[in-house]
PDB file of C-alpha atoms in Angstrom:
ATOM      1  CA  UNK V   1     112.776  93.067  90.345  1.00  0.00           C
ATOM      2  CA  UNK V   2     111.441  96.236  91.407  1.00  0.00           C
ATOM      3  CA  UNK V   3     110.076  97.009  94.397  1.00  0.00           C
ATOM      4  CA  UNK V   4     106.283  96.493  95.008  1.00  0.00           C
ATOM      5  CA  UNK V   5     104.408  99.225  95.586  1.00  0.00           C
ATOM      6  CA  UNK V   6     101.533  98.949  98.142  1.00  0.00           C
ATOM      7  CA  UNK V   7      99.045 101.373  99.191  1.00  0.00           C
ATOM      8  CA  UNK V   8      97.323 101.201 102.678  1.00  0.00           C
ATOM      9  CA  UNK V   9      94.109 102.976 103.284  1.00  0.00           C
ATOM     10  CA  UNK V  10      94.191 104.552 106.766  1.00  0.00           C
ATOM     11  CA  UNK V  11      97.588 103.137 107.584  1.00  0.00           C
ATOM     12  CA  UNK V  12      98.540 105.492 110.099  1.00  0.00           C
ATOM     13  CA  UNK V  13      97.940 104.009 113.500  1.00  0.00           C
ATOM     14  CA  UNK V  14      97.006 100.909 114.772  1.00  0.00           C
ATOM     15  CA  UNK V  15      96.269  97.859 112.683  1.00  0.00           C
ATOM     16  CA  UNK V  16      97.164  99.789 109.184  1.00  0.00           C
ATOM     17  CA  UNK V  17     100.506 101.323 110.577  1.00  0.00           C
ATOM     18  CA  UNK V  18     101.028  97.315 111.602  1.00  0.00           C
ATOM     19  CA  UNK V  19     100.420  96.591 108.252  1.00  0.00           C
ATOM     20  CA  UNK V  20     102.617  99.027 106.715  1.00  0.00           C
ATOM     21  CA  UNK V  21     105.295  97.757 108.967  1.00  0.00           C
ATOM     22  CA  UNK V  22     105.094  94.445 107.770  1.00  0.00           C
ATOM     23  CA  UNK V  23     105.162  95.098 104.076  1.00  0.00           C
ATOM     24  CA  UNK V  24     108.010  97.738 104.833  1.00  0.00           C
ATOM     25  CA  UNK V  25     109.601  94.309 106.816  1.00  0.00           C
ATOM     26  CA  UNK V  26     108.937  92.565 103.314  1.00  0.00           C
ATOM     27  CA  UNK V  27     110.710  94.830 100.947  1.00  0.00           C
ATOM     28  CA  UNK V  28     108.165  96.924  99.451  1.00  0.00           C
ATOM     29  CA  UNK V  29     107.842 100.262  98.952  1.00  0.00           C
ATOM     30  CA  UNK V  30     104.676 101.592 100.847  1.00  0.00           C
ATOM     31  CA  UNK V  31     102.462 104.769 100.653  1.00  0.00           C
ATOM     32  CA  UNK V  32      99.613 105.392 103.270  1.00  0.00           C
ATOM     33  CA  UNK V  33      96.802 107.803 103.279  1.00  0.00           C
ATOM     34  CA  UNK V  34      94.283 108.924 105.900  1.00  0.00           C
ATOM     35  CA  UNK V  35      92.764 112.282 106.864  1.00  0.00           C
ATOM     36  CA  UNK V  36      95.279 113.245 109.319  1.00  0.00           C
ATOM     37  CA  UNK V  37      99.191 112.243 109.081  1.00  0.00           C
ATOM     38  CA  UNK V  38     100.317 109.928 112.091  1.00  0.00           C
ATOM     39  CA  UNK V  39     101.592 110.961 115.408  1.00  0.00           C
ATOM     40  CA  UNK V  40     104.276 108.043 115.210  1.00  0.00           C
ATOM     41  CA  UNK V  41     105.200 107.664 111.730  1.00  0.00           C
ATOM     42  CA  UNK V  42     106.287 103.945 110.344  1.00  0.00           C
ATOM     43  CA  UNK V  43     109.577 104.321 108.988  1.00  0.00           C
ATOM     44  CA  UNK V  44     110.026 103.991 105.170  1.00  0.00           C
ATOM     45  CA  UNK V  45     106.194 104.867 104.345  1.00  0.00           C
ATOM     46  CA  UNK V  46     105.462 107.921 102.964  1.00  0.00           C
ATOM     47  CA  UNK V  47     102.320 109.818 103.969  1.00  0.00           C
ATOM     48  CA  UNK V  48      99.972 111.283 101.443  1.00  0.00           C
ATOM     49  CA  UNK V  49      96.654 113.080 103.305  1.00  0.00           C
ATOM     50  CA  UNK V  50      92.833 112.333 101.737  1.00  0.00           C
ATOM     51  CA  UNK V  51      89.298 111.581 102.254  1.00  0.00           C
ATOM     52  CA  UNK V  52      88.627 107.881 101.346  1.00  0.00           C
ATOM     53  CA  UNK V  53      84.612 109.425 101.348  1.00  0.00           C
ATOM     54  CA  UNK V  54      85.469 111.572  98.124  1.00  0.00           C
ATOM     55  CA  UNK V  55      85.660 109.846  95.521  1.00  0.00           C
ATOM     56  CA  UNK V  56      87.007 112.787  93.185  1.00  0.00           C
ATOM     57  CA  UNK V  57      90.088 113.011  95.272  1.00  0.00           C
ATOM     58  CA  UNK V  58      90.808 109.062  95.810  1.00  0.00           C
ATOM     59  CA  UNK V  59      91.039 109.055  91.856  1.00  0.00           C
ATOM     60  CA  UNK V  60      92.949 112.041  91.682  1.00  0.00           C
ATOM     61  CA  UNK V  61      95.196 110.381  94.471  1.00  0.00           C
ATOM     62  CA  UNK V  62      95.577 107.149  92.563  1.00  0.00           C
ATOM     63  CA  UNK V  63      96.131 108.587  89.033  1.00  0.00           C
ATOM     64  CA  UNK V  64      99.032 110.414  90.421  1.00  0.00           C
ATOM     65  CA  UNK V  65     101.012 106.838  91.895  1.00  0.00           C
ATOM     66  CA  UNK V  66     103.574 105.477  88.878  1.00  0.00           C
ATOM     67  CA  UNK V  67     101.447 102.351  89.629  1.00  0.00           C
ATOM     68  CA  UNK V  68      99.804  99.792  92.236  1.00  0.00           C
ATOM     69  CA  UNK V  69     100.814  96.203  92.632  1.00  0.00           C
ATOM     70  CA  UNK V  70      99.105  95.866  96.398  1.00  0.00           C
ATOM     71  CA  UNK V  71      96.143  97.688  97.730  1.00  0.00           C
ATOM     72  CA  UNK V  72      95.204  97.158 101.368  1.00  0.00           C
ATOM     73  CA  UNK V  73      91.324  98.878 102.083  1.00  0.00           C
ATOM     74  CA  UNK V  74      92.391  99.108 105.653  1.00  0.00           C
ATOM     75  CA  UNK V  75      90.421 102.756 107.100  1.00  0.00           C
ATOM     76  CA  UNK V  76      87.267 102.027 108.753  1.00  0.00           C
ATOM     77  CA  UNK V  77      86.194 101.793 112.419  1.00  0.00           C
ATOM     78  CA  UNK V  78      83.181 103.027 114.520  1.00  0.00           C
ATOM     79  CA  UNK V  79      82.407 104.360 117.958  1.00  0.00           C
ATOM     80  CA  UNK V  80      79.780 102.011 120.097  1.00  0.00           C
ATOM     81  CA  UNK V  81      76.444 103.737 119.186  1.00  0.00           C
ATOM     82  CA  UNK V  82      73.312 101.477 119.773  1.00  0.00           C
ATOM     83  CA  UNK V  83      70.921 101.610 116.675  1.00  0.00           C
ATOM     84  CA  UNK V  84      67.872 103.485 118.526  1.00  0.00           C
ATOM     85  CA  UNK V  85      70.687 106.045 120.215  1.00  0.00           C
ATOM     86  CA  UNK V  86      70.911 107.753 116.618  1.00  0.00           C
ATOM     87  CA  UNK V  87      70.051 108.742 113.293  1.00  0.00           C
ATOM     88  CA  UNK V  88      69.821 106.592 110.490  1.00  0.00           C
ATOM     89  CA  UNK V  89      72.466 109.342 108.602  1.00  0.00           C
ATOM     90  CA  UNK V  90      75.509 108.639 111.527  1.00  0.00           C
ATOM     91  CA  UNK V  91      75.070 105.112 111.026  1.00  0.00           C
ATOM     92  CA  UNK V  92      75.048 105.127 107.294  1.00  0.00           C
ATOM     93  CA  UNK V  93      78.352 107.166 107.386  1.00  0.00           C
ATOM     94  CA  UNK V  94      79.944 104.003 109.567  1.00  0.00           C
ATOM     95  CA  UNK V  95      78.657 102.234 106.618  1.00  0.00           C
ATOM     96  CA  UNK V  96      79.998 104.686 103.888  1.00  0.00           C
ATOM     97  CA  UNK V  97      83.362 104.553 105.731  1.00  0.00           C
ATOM     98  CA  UNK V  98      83.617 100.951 105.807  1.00  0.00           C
ATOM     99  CA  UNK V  99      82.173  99.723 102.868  1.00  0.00           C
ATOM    100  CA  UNK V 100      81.525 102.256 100.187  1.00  0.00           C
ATOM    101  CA  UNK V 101      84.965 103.789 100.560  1.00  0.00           C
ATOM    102  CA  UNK V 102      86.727 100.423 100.547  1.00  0.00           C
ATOM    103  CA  UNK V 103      85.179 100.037  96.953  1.00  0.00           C
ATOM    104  CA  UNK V 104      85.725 103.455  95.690  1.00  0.00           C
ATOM    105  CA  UNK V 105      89.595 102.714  96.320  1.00  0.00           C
ATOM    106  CA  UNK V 106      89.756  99.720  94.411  1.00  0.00           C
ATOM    107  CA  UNK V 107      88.351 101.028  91.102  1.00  0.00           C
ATOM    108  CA  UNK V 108      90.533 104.137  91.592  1.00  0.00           C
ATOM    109  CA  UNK V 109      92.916 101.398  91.759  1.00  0.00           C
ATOM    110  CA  UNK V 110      91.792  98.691  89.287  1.00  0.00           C
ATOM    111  CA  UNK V 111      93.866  99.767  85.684  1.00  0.00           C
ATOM    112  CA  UNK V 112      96.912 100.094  87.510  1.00  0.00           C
ATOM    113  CA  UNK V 113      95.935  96.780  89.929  1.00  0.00           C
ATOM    114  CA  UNK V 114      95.044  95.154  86.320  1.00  0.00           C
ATOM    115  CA  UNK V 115      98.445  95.927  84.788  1.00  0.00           C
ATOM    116  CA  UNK V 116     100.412  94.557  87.700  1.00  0.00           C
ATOM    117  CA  UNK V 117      98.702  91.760  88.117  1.00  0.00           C
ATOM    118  CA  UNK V 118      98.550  93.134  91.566  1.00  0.00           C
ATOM    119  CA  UNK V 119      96.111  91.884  94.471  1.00  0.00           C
ATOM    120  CA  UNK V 120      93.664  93.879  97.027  1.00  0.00           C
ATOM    121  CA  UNK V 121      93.435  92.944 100.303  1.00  0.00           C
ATOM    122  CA  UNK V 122      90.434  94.067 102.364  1.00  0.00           C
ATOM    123  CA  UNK V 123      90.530  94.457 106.516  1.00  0.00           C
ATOM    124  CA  UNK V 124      87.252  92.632 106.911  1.00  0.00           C
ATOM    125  CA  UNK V 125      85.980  91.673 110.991  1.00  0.00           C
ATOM    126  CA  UNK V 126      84.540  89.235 112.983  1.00  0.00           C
ATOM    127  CA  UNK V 127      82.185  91.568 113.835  1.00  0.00           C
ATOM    128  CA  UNK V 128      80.751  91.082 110.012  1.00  0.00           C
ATOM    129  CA  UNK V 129      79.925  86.877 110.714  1.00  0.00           C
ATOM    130  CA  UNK V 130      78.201  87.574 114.202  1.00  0.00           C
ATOM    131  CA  UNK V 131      75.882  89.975 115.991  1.00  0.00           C
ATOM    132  CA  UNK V 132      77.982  92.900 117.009  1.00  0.00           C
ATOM    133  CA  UNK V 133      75.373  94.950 119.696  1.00  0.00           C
ATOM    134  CA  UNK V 134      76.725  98.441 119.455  1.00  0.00           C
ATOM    135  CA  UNK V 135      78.534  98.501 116.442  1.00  0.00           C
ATOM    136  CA  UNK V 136      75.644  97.036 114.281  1.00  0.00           C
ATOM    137  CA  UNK V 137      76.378  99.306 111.202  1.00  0.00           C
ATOM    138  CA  UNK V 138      80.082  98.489 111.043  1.00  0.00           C
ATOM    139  CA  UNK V 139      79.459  94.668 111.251  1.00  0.00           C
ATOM    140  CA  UNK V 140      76.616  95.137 108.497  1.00  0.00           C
ATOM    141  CA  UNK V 141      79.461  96.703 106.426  1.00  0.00           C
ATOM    142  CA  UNK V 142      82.474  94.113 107.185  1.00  0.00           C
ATOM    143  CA  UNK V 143      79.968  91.588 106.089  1.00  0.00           C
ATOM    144  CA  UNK V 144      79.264  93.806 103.187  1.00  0.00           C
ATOM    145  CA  UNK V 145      83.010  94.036 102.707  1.00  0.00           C
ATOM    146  CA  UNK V 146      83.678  90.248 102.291  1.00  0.00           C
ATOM    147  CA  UNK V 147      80.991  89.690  99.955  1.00  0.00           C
ATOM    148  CA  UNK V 148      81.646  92.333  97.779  1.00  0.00           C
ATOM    149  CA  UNK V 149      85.266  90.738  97.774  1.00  0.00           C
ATOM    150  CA  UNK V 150      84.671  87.679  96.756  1.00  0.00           C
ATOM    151  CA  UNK V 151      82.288  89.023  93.925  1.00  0.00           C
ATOM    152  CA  UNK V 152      85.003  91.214  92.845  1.00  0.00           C
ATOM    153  CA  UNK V 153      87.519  88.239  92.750  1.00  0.00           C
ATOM    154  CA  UNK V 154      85.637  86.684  90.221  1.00  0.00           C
ATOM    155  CA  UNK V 155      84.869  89.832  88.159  1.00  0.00           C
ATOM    156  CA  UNK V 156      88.206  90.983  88.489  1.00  0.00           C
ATOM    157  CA  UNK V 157      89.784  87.374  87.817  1.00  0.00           C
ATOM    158  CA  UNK V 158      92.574  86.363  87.030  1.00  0.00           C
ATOM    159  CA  UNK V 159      94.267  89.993  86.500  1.00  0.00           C
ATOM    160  CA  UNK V 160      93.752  90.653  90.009  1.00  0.00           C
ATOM    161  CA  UNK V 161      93.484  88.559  93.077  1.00  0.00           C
ATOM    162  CA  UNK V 162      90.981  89.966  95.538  1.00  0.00           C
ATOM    163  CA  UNK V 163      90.598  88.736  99.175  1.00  0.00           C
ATOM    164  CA  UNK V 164      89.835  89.298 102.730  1.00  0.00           C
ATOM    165  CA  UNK V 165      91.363  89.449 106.733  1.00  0.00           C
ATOM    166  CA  UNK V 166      88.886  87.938 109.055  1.00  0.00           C
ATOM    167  CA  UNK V 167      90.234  90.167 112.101  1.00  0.00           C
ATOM    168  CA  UNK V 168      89.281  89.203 115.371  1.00  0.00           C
ATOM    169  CA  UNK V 169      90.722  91.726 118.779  1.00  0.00           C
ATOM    170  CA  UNK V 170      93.293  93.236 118.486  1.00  0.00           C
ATOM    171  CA  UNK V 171      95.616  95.395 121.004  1.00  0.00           C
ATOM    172  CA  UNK V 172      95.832  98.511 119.267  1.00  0.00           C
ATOM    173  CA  UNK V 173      96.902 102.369 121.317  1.00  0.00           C
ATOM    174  CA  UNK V 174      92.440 102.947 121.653  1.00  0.00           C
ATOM    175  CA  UNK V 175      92.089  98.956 123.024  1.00  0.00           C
ATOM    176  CA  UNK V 176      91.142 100.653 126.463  1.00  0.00           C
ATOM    177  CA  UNK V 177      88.111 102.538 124.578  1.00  0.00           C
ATOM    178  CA  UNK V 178      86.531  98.821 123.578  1.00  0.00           C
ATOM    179  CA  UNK V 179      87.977  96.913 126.336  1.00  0.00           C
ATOM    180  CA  UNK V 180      88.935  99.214 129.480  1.00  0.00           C
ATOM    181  CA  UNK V 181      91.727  99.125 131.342  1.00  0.00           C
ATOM    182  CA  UNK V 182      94.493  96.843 131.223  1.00  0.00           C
ATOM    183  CA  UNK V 183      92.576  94.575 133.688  1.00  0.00           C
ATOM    184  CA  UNK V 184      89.794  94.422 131.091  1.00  0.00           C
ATOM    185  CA  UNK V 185      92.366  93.529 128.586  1.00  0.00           C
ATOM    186  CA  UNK V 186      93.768  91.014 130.341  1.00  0.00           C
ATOM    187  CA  UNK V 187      89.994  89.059 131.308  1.00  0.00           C
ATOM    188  CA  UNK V 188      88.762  89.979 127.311  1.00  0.00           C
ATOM    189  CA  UNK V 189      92.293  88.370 125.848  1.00  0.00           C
ATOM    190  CA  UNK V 190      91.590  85.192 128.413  1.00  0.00           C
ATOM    191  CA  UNK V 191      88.522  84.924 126.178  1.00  0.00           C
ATOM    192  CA  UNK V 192      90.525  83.848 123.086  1.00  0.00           C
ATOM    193  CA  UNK V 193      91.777  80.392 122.582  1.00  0.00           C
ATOM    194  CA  UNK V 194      95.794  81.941 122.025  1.00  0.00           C
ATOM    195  CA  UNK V 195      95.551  83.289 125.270  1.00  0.00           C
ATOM    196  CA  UNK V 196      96.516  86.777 124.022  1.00  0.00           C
ATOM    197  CA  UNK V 197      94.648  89.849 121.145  1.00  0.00           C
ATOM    198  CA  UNK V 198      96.437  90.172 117.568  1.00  0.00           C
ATOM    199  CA  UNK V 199      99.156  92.506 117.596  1.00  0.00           C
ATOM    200  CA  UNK V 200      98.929  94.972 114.512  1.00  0.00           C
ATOM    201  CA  UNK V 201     101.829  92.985 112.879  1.00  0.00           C
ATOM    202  CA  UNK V 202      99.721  89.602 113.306  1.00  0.00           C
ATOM    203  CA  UNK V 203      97.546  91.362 110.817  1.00  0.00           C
ATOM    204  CA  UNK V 204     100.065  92.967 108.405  1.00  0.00           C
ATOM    205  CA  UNK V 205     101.850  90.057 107.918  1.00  0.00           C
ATOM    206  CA  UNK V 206      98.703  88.004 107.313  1.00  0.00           C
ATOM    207  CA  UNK V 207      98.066  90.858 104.539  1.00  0.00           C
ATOM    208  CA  UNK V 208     102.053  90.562 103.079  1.00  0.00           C
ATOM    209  CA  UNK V 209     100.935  86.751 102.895  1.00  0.00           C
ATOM    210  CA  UNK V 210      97.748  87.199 101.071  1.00  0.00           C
ATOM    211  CA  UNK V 211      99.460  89.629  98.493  1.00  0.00           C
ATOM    212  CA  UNK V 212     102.402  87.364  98.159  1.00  0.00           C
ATOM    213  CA  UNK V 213     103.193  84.488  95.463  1.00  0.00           C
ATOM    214  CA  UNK V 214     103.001  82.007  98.374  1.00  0.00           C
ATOM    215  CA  UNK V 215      98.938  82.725  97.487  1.00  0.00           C
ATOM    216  CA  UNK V 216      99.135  83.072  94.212  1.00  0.00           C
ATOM    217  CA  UNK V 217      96.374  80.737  94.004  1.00  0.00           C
ATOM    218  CA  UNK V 218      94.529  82.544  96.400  1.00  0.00           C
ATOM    219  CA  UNK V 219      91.550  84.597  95.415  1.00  0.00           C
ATOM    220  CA  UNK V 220      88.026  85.448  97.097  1.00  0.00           C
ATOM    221  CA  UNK V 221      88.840  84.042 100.162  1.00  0.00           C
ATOM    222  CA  UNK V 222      88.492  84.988 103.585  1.00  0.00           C
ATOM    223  CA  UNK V 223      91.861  83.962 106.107  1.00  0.00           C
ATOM    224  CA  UNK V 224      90.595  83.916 109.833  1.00  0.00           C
ATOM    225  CA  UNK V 225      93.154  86.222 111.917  1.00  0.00           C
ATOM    226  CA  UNK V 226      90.732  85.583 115.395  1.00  0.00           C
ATOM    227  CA  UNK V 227      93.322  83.272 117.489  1.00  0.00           C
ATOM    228  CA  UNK V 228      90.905  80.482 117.384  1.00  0.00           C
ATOM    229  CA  UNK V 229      87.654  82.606 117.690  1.00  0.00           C
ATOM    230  CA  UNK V 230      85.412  82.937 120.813  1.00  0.00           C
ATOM    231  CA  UNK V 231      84.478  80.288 122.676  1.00  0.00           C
ATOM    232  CA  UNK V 232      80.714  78.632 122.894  1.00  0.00           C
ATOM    233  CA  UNK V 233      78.953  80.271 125.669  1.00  0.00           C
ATOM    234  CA  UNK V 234      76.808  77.931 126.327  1.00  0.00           C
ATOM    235  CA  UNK V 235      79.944  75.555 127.057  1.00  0.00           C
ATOM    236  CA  UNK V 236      80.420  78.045 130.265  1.00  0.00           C
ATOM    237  CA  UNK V 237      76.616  78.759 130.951  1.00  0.00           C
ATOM    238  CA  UNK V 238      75.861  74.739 130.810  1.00  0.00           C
ATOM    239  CA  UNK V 239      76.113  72.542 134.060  1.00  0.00           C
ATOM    240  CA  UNK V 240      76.920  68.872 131.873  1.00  0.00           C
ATOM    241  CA  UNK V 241      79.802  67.487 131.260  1.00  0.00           C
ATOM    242  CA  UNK V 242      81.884  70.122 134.329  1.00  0.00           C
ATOM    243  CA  UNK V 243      84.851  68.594 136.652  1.00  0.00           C
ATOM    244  CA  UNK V 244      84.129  68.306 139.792  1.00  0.00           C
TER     245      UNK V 244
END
């Protein structure tokens, strides 16, 4: 067979440079695109630059691939901004980012997705299925995200499978910027159940799963990549049921 080829959206650091690792790992041919190229490029993933906000361009960008069999809506991302810190217009480009250009991709994508019988995977959050103080506009959008998945699983059914990563932390190069220094790492990661944040190849291979024939089956769901979530707080902040 030939080999796959997969397109990541904002694959060039971080969790989407992860994620083009793993699918590079897998066999497949990948291409990324973001606004600027990557400082540490993934070897065997070739960089095209564009805008995921203009939509003229992502089709243009599309049109010109020979075709799509995997499309990962991986760019997204906000600063911490409290809602009453800022204008409504900076928090609906988090939103625009996150959501809007996730879905412009895929129907750039869809006739070639369609003709593959391809599958789109989207980089969805925790921070979109709980209160997320600071970042409220990106977890409105991740929730956005998964529900405009799972209706576009069963639109898009069963030419093309269409699901969603459920990412919890993860120890990217800006974890300090969200977590602090390595000491802040360390007491945030002893928050998770595995002891430890996702590394970006956690994710990516969770992705080369979903897109795989091992899930073949698999369509408008959401797959959990947290480490067991967050614990309770009230389990810490309660004085029944402690050892003495």
């Amino acid at each position: 067979m030939d080999k796959r080829l997969v397109v990541v959206t904002g694959g060039t650091r971080g969790v989407g440079a992860g994620i083009a690792r793993a699918f590079v790992e897998a066999g497949d041919e990948v291409v990324v695109c973001a606004r600027r190229p990557p400082e540490v490029p993934v070897d065997g993933v070739e960089f095209v630059p564009l805008d995921l906000r203009d939509p003229p361009a992502v089709r243009a960008f599309f049109d010109a691939l020979p075709r799509v069999d995997v499309l990962v809506n991986n760019a997204g991302g906000a600063p911490y901004r409290l809602l009453a810190e800022t204008d409504a217009e900076r928090h609906a480009r988090v939103i625009e980012l996150n959501l809007t250009a996730p879905l412009t991709a895929s129907l750039a994508a869809y006739e070639q997705l369609k003709s593959a019988r391809g599958s789109v995977v989207m980089i969805g959050s925790v921070s979109g299925t709980r209160p997320s103080p600071g970042t409220a506009a990106y977890g409105a959008a991740k929730a956005g995200l998964e529900n405009l998945a799972r209706s576009m699983a069963v639109e898009w059914a069963p030419d093309v499978r269409v699901n969603t990563l459920v990412v919890g932390m993860v120890r990217t190069e800006l974890s300090r910027l969200h977590y602090g220094d390595e000491d802040g790492i360390a007491a945030v990661s002893r928050t998770v159940p595995m002891g430890r944040l996702a590394e970006p190849l956690d994710v990516g291979r969770a992705a080369v799963f979903l897109a795989s024939d091992a899930a073949a089956y698999i369509t408008g769901a959401g797959l959990l990549v947290h480490g067991g979530g967050e614990r309770p707080a009230f389990l810490d902040a309660a004085t029944a049921n402690k050892e003495k």
